[in-house]
Amino acid sequence: MLSFLLVLFAFELCHGSQRPLVIGHRGTAYLPELTLASQSMAHAYGADIIEIDVCLSRDNHLIVIHDINLDGVTNVADVFKNRSRSDGFHYVIDFDLHELRSLNVHERVRPLNGTQVFPLRFPSKSNVHFHLSTLNETIELLLNLNRATGRQRQLLIEIKKPEYHSKYNKSISSIVVATLKSYNLTQSTDPIILQTFHIEELMNIRKNLSSQLRLFALMTWNYVGESSSDYDFYRSEQGIRNLSKVVQGLAPDHQFVVNYDGNGTIISTSNFTKWAHQYGLSVYPYTFRKDLFLGSSFEQLVEYFWHEAQVDGFITDNPDVILELLQRGQISASSYTIVLNIFLSMFTFLFHIIRI
Ligand SMILES: *[C@@H]1O[C@H](CO)[C@@H](O)[C@H](O)[C@H]1NC(C)=O
Ligand SMILES: *[C@@H]1O[C@H](CO)[C@@H](O)[C@H](O)[C@H]1NC(C)=O
Ligand SMILES: *[C@@H]1O[C@H](CO)[C@@H](O)[C@H](O)[C@H]1NC(C)=O
Ligand SMILES: *[C@@H]1O[C@H](CO)[C@@H](O)[C@H](O)[C@H]1NC(C)=O
Ligand SMILES: *[C@@H]1O[C@H](CO)[C@@H](O)[C@H](O)[C@H]1NC(C)=O
Ligand SMILES: *[C@@H]1O[C@H](CO)[C@@H](O)[C@H](O)[C@H]1NC(C)=O
Ligand SMILES: *[C@@H]1O[C@H](CO)[C@@H](O)[C@H](O)[C@H]1NC(C)=O
Ligand SMILES: *[C@@H]1O[C@H](CO)[C@@H](O)[C@H](O)[C@H]1NC(C)=O
Ligand SMILES: *[C@@H]1O[C@H](CO)[C@@H](O)[C@H](O)[C@H]1NC(C)=O
């Protein structure tokens, strides 16, 4: 009995000290997205993983940028006055690396009227100059920061729109895998995870490109049109089982993991995490943004996703905030466990005395 309780005690202590991972979405919310500065900040805050996106330039360099066009986050329209397409946008794939390097990067704005998407974030009109970077630079930043700090952060790389790139006869996934290989990053134990919305491309990376790297399936609603993949299928139990033969985890829209009412209040968890865990997959839903919540509602949301939905990671613009909530929760969880176990030990002790 006593040994049973000791095992229980050890188990609860370990269980109580586990926390989901924190993934800094495009770095952090506090500096213009995806800049080396923003990624460094996520690293310093203690994000376990830093999430980035890559697109190809005309000359086949991997550029770290979220959209296939440059307009929301750079001064491209001022620098290249005659290089927009008929829709008025400037596309990464129409520019060479040396041209992209001449641009300044700023906090995200709406291209149509120049207003900031998140008004309280870093001012889009500042005299601090940020720049685009390549995947190579981001990999070297991560590996060298890991070395300099003695901390082991990882990179979650989203391959943007493989189907769009293939229309230009570019195999973006092959270039990503080859670039990682040039850094000897090829194994599931390396600090790299690849993800994309195009689920069949993950199968291509695993089978045709024979990559051993960890792969995650990004998922959204079919109507969004992120790719030709059928997310209604891939988020079903059968679809998750199918995916589990190829990927290590799922990065779903948070609405696939919990059910909300029309007012955005959580009603219940879906079966998503349960099924994913049943087939050995991790779940990192996106995107937890503190800007969008008032008062303590962000904290409650994080609590719910942690304890009820039991996710394995949070993809968030605010890695510092979520880490603090998780660490605070962990402390209260483990002190609760200790009190409970002292109580149980005393009970066993009395039980033994009475029996003897
Ligand atoms: C960096 O990027 C270039 C072109 O994208 C690639 O050819 C090169 O091998 C990469 N790796 C290293 C280690 O420089
Ligand atoms: C765009 O402008 C550059 C100079 O700024 C010029 O060299 C180039 O020919 C122009 N291209 C077109 C398509 O007008
Ligand atoms: C800019 O556009 C956004 C979205 O279309 C709109 O909500 C906002 O009111 C506009 N702001 C100005 C100053 O025009
Ligand atoms: C892609 O390659 C095909 C076949 O080689 C060719 O017909 C097509 O024009 C190319 N498309 C582009 C955008 O380069
Ligand atoms: C990769 O590994 C090879 C063989 O161990 C080594 O020669 C090379 O320098 C490594 N490359 C990098 C970028 O670390
Ligand atoms: C793998 O490559 C073959 C031949 O190039 C192609 O027909 C097939 O569609 C690819 N598989 C996937 C899953 O993309
Ligand atoms: C399940 O996954 C395999 C690849 O692992 C694929 O070939 C097959 O078509 C998938 N099944 C369905 C129903 O999508
Ligand atoms: C939203 O909240 C209002 C006020 O609390 C309530 O009357 C309404 O039923 C709620 N709507 C939904 C869809 O839950
Ligand atoms: C979850 O799965 C159970 C069976 O395992 C099923 O009865 C229930 O309806 C499912 N719930 C949802 C929201 O799909």
Coordinates of C-alpha atoms and ligand atoms in Angstrom, one line a residue:
M1 CA 0.0 0.0 0.0
L2 CA 2.7 2.4 1.0
S3 CA 4.8 1.6 -2.1
F4 CA 1.7 2.1 -4.2
L5 CA 1.2 5.5 -2.7
L6 CA 4.9 6.3 -3.2
V7 CA 4.5 5.4 -6.9
L8 CA 1.3 7.5 -7.0
F9 CA 3.2 10.4 -5.4
A10 CA 6.1 10.2 -7.9
F11 CA 3.6 10.0 -10.8
E12 CA 1.6 13.0 -9.6
L13 CA 4.7 15.0 -9.0
C14 CA 5.9 14.3 -12.5
H15 CA 2.4 14.9 -14.0
G16 CA 2.0 18.1 -12.1
S17 CA 5.3 19.4 -13.4
Q18 CA 4.5 18.7 -17.0
R19 CA 3.3 21.7 -19.0
P20 CA 2.3 22.2 -22.6
L21 CA 5.0 23.7 -24.9
V22 CA 4.9 27.4 -25.8
I23 CA 5.4 28.3 -29.5
G24 CA 6.2 31.9 -30.3
H25 CA 4.1 32.6 -33.4
R26 CA 6.1 34.6 -35.9
G27 CA 8.4 35.4 -32.9
T28 CA 6.4 37.6 -30.5
A29 CA 3.7 40.3 -30.7
Y30 CA 6.1 43.0 -29.5
L31 CA 8.3 43.6 -32.5
P32 CA 7.4 43.4 -36.3
E33 CA 6.5 39.8 -37.1
L34 CA 9.2 37.3 -38.2
T35 CA 12.1 39.8 -37.9
L36 CA 15.3 38.4 -36.4
A37 CA 14.7 40.8 -33.5
S38 CA 11.2 39.3 -32.9
Q39 CA 12.5 35.8 -33.0
S40 CA 15.4 36.7 -30.6
M41 CA 12.8 38.1 -28.2
A42 CA 10.8 34.8 -28.3
H43 CA 14.0 32.9 -27.6
A44 CA 14.9 35.2 -24.7
Y45 CA 11.4 34.9 -23.2
G46 CA 11.8 31.2 -23.1
A47 CA 9.5 30.0 -25.9
D48 CA 10.2 26.3 -26.4
I49 CA 9.7 26.7 -30.1
I50 CA 9.8 29.7 -32.5
E51 CA 7.3 29.5 -35.4
I52 CA 8.3 31.0 -38.8
D53 CA 6.9 31.0 -42.4
V54 CA 8.9 30.7 -45.6
C55 CA 8.2 31.7 -49.3
L56 CA 10.5 31.5 -52.3
S57 CA 12.0 34.5 -54.1
R58 CA 12.3 34.6 -57.9
D59 CA 15.9 33.4 -57.6
N60 CA 14.9 30.5 -55.3
H61 CA 16.0 31.8 -51.9
L62 CA 13.8 31.0 -48.9
I63 CA 12.5 34.3 -47.5
V64 CA 11.0 34.3 -44.0
I65 CA 7.7 36.0 -44.5
H66 CA 4.1 35.2 -43.7
D67 CA 2.3 36.1 -46.9
I68 CA 3.1 35.4 -50.6
N69 CA 2.9 39.2 -51.1
L70 CA 5.0 41.9 -49.4
D71 CA 2.5 44.7 -49.0
G72 CA 1.3 44.3 -45.4
V73 CA 4.7 44.3 -43.8
T74 CA 7.2 46.2 -46.1
N75 CA 7.7 49.4 -47.9
V76 CA 7.8 47.6 -51.3
A77 CA 5.3 50.0 -52.9
D78 CA 7.6 52.9 -52.2
V79 CA 10.8 51.2 -53.3
F80 CA 9.5 49.4 -56.4
K81 CA 7.0 51.7 -58.0
N82 CA 6.3 49.7 -61.1
R83 CA 6.5 46.1 -59.9
S84 CA 2.9 45.4 -58.6
R85 CA 0.7 42.9 -60.4
S86 CA -2.7 43.9 -61.8
D87 CA -4.3 43.4 -58.3
G88 CA -2.0 46.1 -57.0
F89 CA 0.1 43.7 -54.8
H90 CA 3.8 42.9 -54.9
Y91 CA 4.6 39.2 -54.8
V92 CA 7.8 37.8 -53.1
I93 CA 8.2 35.4 -56.1
D94 CA 8.6 38.4 -58.5
F95 CA 11.7 39.7 -56.7
D96 CA 15.3 38.5 -56.3
L97 CA 17.0 38.3 -52.9
H98 CA 19.1 41.4 -53.4
E99 CA 15.9 43.4 -54.1
L100 CA 14.1 42.0 -51.1
R101 CA 17.1 42.9 -48.9
S102 CA 16.6 46.6 -49.8
L103 CA 13.2 46.7 -48.2
N104 CA 12.3 47.8 -44.7
V105 CA 9.9 45.7 -42.6
H106 CA 7.3 47.3 -40.3
E107 CA 4.5 46.2 -38.0
R108 CA 1.6 44.7 -40.0
V109 CA -0.8 47.2 -41.6
R110 CA -3.8 46.8 -43.9
P111 CA -2.4 47.5 -47.3
L112 CA -5.5 49.3 -48.5
N113 CA -5.5 52.2 -45.9
G114 CA -2.2 51.7 -44.0
T115 CA -3.8 51.3 -40.6
Q116 CA -2.2 48.9 -38.1
V117 CA -3.9 45.5 -37.8
F118 CA -3.1 45.5 -34.0
P119 CA -3.2 49.2 -33.1
L120 CA -1.5 48.9 -29.7
R121 CA 1.6 47.0 -31.0
F122 CA 4.9 48.4 -32.2
P123 CA 4.2 51.5 -34.3
S124 CA 4.3 50.7 -38.0
K125 CA 5.7 54.2 -38.6
S126 CA 9.0 54.3 -36.7
N127 CA 12.5 55.1 -37.6
V128 CA 13.8 51.7 -36.4
H129 CA 14.7 49.8 -39.5
F130 CA 13.9 46.1 -39.7
H131 CA 14.7 43.8 -42.6
L132 CA 13.6 40.6 -44.3
S133 CA 15.8 37.6 -43.7
T134 CA 16.4 34.2 -45.3
L135 CA 15.8 30.8 -43.8
N136 CA 19.6 30.3 -43.6
E137 CA 19.9 33.4 -41.3
T138 CA 17.0 32.3 -39.1
I139 CA 18.6 28.8 -38.7
E140 CA 21.9 30.3 -37.8
L141 CA 20.3 32.7 -35.4
L142 CA 18.6 29.8 -33.6
L143 CA 21.6 27.5 -33.5
N144 CA 23.9 30.3 -32.4
L145 CA 21.5 31.6 -29.8
N146 CA 21.1 28.1 -28.5
R147 CA 24.8 27.8 -28.2
A148 CA 25.4 31.2 -26.6
T149 CA 22.6 30.8 -24.0
G150 CA 22.9 27.0 -23.4
R151 CA 19.2 26.7 -24.1
Q152 CA 17.7 24.3 -26.6
R153 CA 14.9 26.2 -28.5
Q154 CA 13.5 24.7 -31.7
L155 CA 12.2 26.1 -35.0
L156 CA 8.7 25.3 -36.4
I157 CA 8.9 26.1 -40.1
E158 CA 5.7 26.6 -42.1
I159 CA 6.2 25.9 -45.8
K160 CA 3.8 28.4 -47.4
K161 CA 1.5 27.3 -50.2
P162 CA 3.3 24.5 -52.0
E163 CA 0.7 24.4 -54.7
Y164 CA 1.1 28.1 -55.5
H165 CA 4.9 27.6 -55.7
S166 CA 4.5 24.6 -58.0
K167 CA 2.6 26.8 -60.5
Y168 CA 6.0 28.5 -60.9
N169 CA 7.7 25.2 -61.3
K170 CA 9.3 25.6 -57.8
S171 CA 9.3 22.8 -55.3
I172 CA 9.5 24.8 -52.2
S173 CA 9.5 21.7 -49.9
S174 CA 12.6 20.3 -51.8
I175 CA 14.4 23.5 -51.3
V176 CA 13.5 23.7 -47.6
V177 CA 14.6 20.1 -47.0
A178 CA 17.9 20.7 -49.0
T179 CA 18.6 23.9 -47.1
L180 CA 18.1 22.1 -43.7
K181 CA 20.4 19.3 -45.0
S182 CA 23.1 21.9 -45.7
Y183 CA 23.0 22.5 -41.9
N184 CA 23.0 18.7 -41.2
L185 CA 19.4 19.1 -39.9
T186 CA 17.8 15.9 -41.1
Q187 CA 16.7 13.8 -38.1
S188 CA 13.6 13.7 -35.9
T189 CA 15.9 14.6 -33.0
D190 CA 17.1 17.8 -34.6
P191 CA 15.5 21.1 -33.3
I192 CA 13.3 21.5 -36.4
I193 CA 9.7 20.7 -37.2
L194 CA 8.1 21.3 -40.6
Q195 CA 4.4 22.1 -41.1
T196 CA 2.2 23.1 -43.9
F197 CA -1.6 23.4 -44.6
H198 CA -1.2 21.2 -47.7
I199 CA -1.6 17.8 -46.1
E200 CA -0.7 15.8 -49.2
E201 CA 2.6 17.7 -49.4
L202 CA 3.5 16.3 -45.9
M203 CA 3.1 12.9 -47.4
N204 CA 5.4 14.0 -50.3
I205 CA 8.0 15.3 -47.8
R206 CA 7.9 12.0 -45.9
K207 CA 7.7 9.6 -48.8
N208 CA 9.2 11.2 -51.9
L209 CA 11.7 13.4 -50.2
S210 CA 12.4 10.7 -47.6
S211 CA 12.7 13.2 -44.8
Q212 CA 13.0 12.0 -41.2
L213 CA 12.2 15.4 -39.8
R214 CA 9.2 15.8 -37.5
L215 CA 6.1 16.9 -39.5
F216 CA 3.0 18.7 -38.3
A217 CA -0.3 19.1 -40.2
L218 CA -1.8 22.6 -40.2
M219 CA -5.5 22.6 -40.4
T220 CA -8.2 25.2 -41.1
W221 CA -11.7 25.4 -42.4
N222 CA -12.1 24.3 -46.0
Y223 CA -13.8 27.6 -47.0
V224 CA -10.6 29.5 -46.2
G225 CA -9.0 28.0 -49.3
E226 CA -5.5 27.6 -47.8
S227 CA -4.9 24.5 -49.9
S228 CA -6.8 21.8 -51.8
S229 CA -6.6 19.5 -48.7
D230 CA -9.9 18.3 -47.2
Y231 CA -9.7 19.4 -43.6
D232 CA -13.2 18.1 -42.9
F233 CA -11.8 14.6 -43.5
Y234 CA -8.4 15.1 -41.8
R235 CA -10.0 16.3 -38.6
S236 CA -12.3 13.3 -38.4
E237 CA -11.2 10.2 -36.4
Q238 CA -10.4 8.4 -39.7
G239 CA -8.5 11.4 -41.0
I240 CA -6.4 11.7 -37.9
R241 CA -5.7 8.0 -38.0
N242 CA -4.6 8.3 -41.6
L243 CA -2.3 11.3 -40.7
S244 CA -0.7 9.5 -37.8
K245 CA 1.1 7.3 -40.3
V246 CA 3.0 10.3 -41.6
V247 CA 3.1 13.2 -39.1
Q248 CA 4.0 13.6 -35.4
G249 CA 1.5 16.3 -34.6
L250 CA -1.4 18.5 -35.6
A251 CA -1.6 22.3 -35.6
P252 CA -5.4 23.0 -35.9
D253 CA -7.4 26.2 -35.7
H254 CA -8.4 26.4 -32.0
Q255 CA -12.0 26.0 -33.0
F256 CA -11.4 22.4 -33.9
V257 CA -10.3 21.6 -30.4
V258 CA -13.1 23.2 -28.4
N259 CA -16.6 24.2 -29.2
Y260 CA -17.7 27.8 -28.7
D261 CA -21.2 29.3 -28.6
G262 CA -22.2 32.3 -30.8
N263 CA -20.7 34.7 -28.2
G264 CA -17.3 33.0 -28.2
T265 CA -17.8 31.3 -24.9
I266 CA -16.4 27.8 -24.6
I267 CA -19.1 25.2 -24.3
S268 CA -17.1 21.9 -24.4
T269 CA -14.1 20.1 -25.8
S270 CA -14.4 18.4 -29.2
N271 CA -13.0 14.9 -29.7
F272 CA -10.0 16.3 -31.6
T273 CA -7.3 16.0 -28.9
K274 CA -8.6 12.7 -27.6
W275 CA -8.3 11.2 -31.1
A276 CA -4.9 12.8 -31.7
H277 CA -3.6 11.3 -28.5
Q278 CA -5.2 8.0 -29.2
Y279 CA -3.0 7.9 -32.4
G280 CA 0.1 9.2 -30.7
L281 CA 0.0 12.7 -32.1
S282 CA 0.7 16.0 -30.4
V283 CA -1.7 19.0 -30.7
Y284 CA -0.6 22.6 -31.0
P285 CA -3.6 24.8 -31.7
Y286 CA -3.2 28.3 -33.1
T287 CA -3.3 31.3 -32.5
F288 CA -3.5 32.6 -28.9
R289 CA -3.4 36.4 -29.1
K290 CA -3.8 38.4 -25.9
D291 CA -4.9 41.5 -27.8
L292 CA -8.2 39.9 -28.6
F293 CA -9.2 39.2 -25.0
L294 CA -10.3 41.4 -22.1
G295 CA -9.6 41.1 -18.4
S296 CA -9.0 37.6 -17.2
S297 CA -10.6 35.9 -20.2
F298 CA -7.3 35.1 -21.8
E299 CA -6.1 33.3 -18.6
Q300 CA -9.4 31.3 -18.5
L301 CA -9.0 30.3 -22.1
V302 CA -5.4 29.1 -21.5
E303 CA -6.5 27.2 -18.4
Y304 CA -9.3 25.5 -20.4
F305 CA -7.1 24.5 -23.3
W306 CA -4.5 23.2 -20.8
H307 CA -6.6 21.2 -18.4
E308 CA -9.8 20.4 -20.3
A309 CA -8.7 20.1 -23.9
Q310 CA -5.3 18.9 -22.8
V311 CA -3.3 20.4 -25.7
D312 CA 0.4 19.7 -26.0
G313 CA 1.4 23.2 -27.1
F314 CA 0.1 26.8 -27.5
I315 CA 1.0 28.7 -30.7
T316 CA 0.9 32.2 -29.4
D317 CA 1.8 35.8 -30.2
N318 CA 2.5 36.2 -26.4
P319 CA 4.8 33.4 -25.3
D320 CA 5.8 35.4 -22.2
V321 CA 2.2 35.7 -21.0
I322 CA 1.4 32.0 -21.6
L323 CA 4.6 30.8 -20.0
E324 CA 3.9 32.8 -16.9
L325 CA 0.3 31.4 -16.7
L326 CA 1.6 27.8 -17.2
Q327 CA 4.4 28.3 -14.6
R328 CA 2.0 29.8 -12.1
G329 CA -0.5 27.0 -12.7
Q330 CA 2.2 24.4 -12.4
I331 CA 3.3 25.7 -9.0
S332 CA -0.3 25.6 -7.7
A333 CA -0.8 22.2 -9.2
S334 CA 2.3 20.7 -7.6
S335 CA 1.7 22.3 -4.2
Y336 CA -1.8 20.8 -4.4
T337 CA -0.3 17.4 -5.2
I338 CA 2.1 17.7 -2.2
V339 CA -0.7 18.5 0.2
L340 CA -2.8 15.7 -1.1
N341 CA 0.0 13.2 -0.8
I342 CA 1.0 14.3 2.7
F343 CA -2.7 13.7 3.6
L344 CA -2.7 10.3 1.9
S345 CA 0.6 9.2 3.6
M346 CA -0.8 10.2 7.0
F347 CA -3.9 8.2 6.2
T348 CA -1.9 5.1 5.2
F349 CA 0.2 5.5 8.4
L350 CA -3.0 5.5 10.6
F351 CA -4.4 2.7 8.5
H352 CA -1.3 0.6 9.3
I353 CA -1.4 1.4 13.0
I354 CA -5.0 0.4 13.2
R355 CA -4.5 -2.8 11.3
I356 CA -1.5 -3.8 13.5
Ligands
LIG1 C1 22.1 28.7 -47.4 O1 21.3 29.0 -48.5 C2 21.8 28.8 -49.8 C3 20.8 29.3 -50.9 O2 19.5 29.4 -50.4 C4 22.2 27.3 -50.0 O3 22.6 27.0 -51.2 C5 23.2 27.0 -48.9 O4 23.7 25.7 -49.0 C6 22.6 27.2 -47.5 N1 23.3 26.7 -46.4 C7 24.5 27.0 -45.8 C8 25.0 26.2 -44.8 O5 25.0 28.1 -46.1
LIG2 C1 10.5 49.8 -63.7 O1 11.3 50.9 -63.2 C2 12.7 50.6 -63.4 C3 13.5 51.8 -62.8 O2 12.9 52.2 -61.6 C4 13.0 50.5 -64.9 O3 14.4 50.1 -65.0 C5 12.2 49.3 -65.5 O4 12.3 49.3 -66.9 C6 10.7 49.6 -65.2 N1 9.9 48.4 -65.6 C7 8.8 48.5 -66.2 C8 8.1 47.2 -66.5 O5 8.2 49.5 -66.4
LIG3 C1 -9.1 50.8 -42.6 O1 -9.6 49.5 -43.1 C2 -10.2 48.8 -42.0 C3 -10.6 47.4 -42.6 O2 -11.0 47.5 -43.9 C4 -11.3 49.5 -41.3 O3 -11.9 48.7 -40.3 C5 -10.8 50.8 -40.8 O4 -11.8 51.6 -40.2 C6 -10.1 51.6 -41.9 N1 -9.5 52.8 -41.2 C7 -9.4 54.0 -41.8 C8 -8.8 55.1 -41.1 O5 -9.8 54.1 -42.9
LIG4 C1 6.7 25.1 -65.9 O1 7.2 24.1 -66.7 C2 6.4 23.7 -67.7 C3 7.0 22.4 -68.3 O2 8.4 22.4 -68.4 C4 6.3 24.8 -68.7 O3 5.5 24.5 -69.8 C5 5.7 26.0 -68.0 O4 5.7 27.1 -68.9 C6 6.5 26.4 -66.8 N1 5.8 27.4 -66.0 C7 6.5 28.5 -65.5 C8 5.6 29.4 -64.8 O5 7.7 28.6 -65.6
LIG5 C1 27.7 18.8 -41.5 O1 28.4 17.6 -41.2 C2 29.6 17.4 -42.0 C3 30.1 16.0 -41.7 O2 30.1 15.8 -40.3 C4 30.6 18.5 -41.7 O3 31.7 18.3 -42.5 C5 29.9 19.8 -42.0 O4 30.8 20.9 -41.7 C6 28.6 20.0 -41.3 N1 28.0 21.2 -41.8 C7 27.4 22.2 -41.0 C8 26.8 23.4 -41.6 O5 27.4 22.1 -39.8
LIG6 C1 5.6 11.5 -55.3 O1 6.2 11.7 -56.5 C2 5.5 11.1 -57.6 C3 6.4 11.1 -58.8 O2 7.1 12.3 -58.9 C4 4.2 11.8 -57.8 O3 3.5 11.2 -58.8 C5 3.4 11.7 -56.5 O4 2.2 12.5 -56.6 C6 4.2 12.2 -55.3 N1 3.5 11.9 -54.1 C7 3.0 12.8 -53.3 C8 2.3 12.3 -52.1 O5 3.1 14.0 -53.6
LIG7 C1 -4.4 7.8 -46.2 O1 -3.1 8.1 -46.2 C2 -2.4 7.5 -47.3 C3 -0.9 7.9 -47.3 O2 -0.4 7.6 -46.0 C4 -3.0 7.9 -48.6 O3 -2.4 7.3 -49.7 C5 -4.5 7.6 -48.6 O4 -5.1 8.0 -49.8 C6 -5.2 8.2 -47.4 N1 -6.6 7.8 -47.3 C7 -7.5 8.7 -47.5 C8 -8.9 8.1 -47.3 O5 -7.3 9.9 -47.6
LIG8 C1 -25.0 35.4 -26.1 O1 -25.2 36.2 -24.9 C2 -26.4 36.7 -24.7 C3 -26.4 37.6 -23.5 O2 -25.7 36.9 -22.4 C4 -27.5 35.6 -24.6 O3 -28.7 36.2 -24.4 C5 -27.4 34.8 -25.9 O4 -28.3 33.7 -25.8 C6 -26.1 34.3 -26.2 N1 -26.0 33.7 -27.5 C7 -25.6 32.5 -27.7 C8 -25.6 32.0 -29.2 O5 -25.1 31.8 -26.8
LIG9 C1 -17.0 12.1 -29.6 O1 -16.9 10.7 -29.7 C2 -17.9 10.0 -29.0 C3 -17.6 8.5 -29.2 O2 -16.2 8.3 -28.9 C4 -19.2 10.4 -29.6 O3 -20.3 9.7 -28.9 C5 -19.5 11.8 -29.5 O4 -20.6 12.2 -30.2 C6 -18.3 12.6 -30.2 N1 -18.5 14.0 -29.9 C7 -18.3 14.9 -30.9 C8 -18.5 16.3 -30.5 O5 -18.0 14.6 -32.0

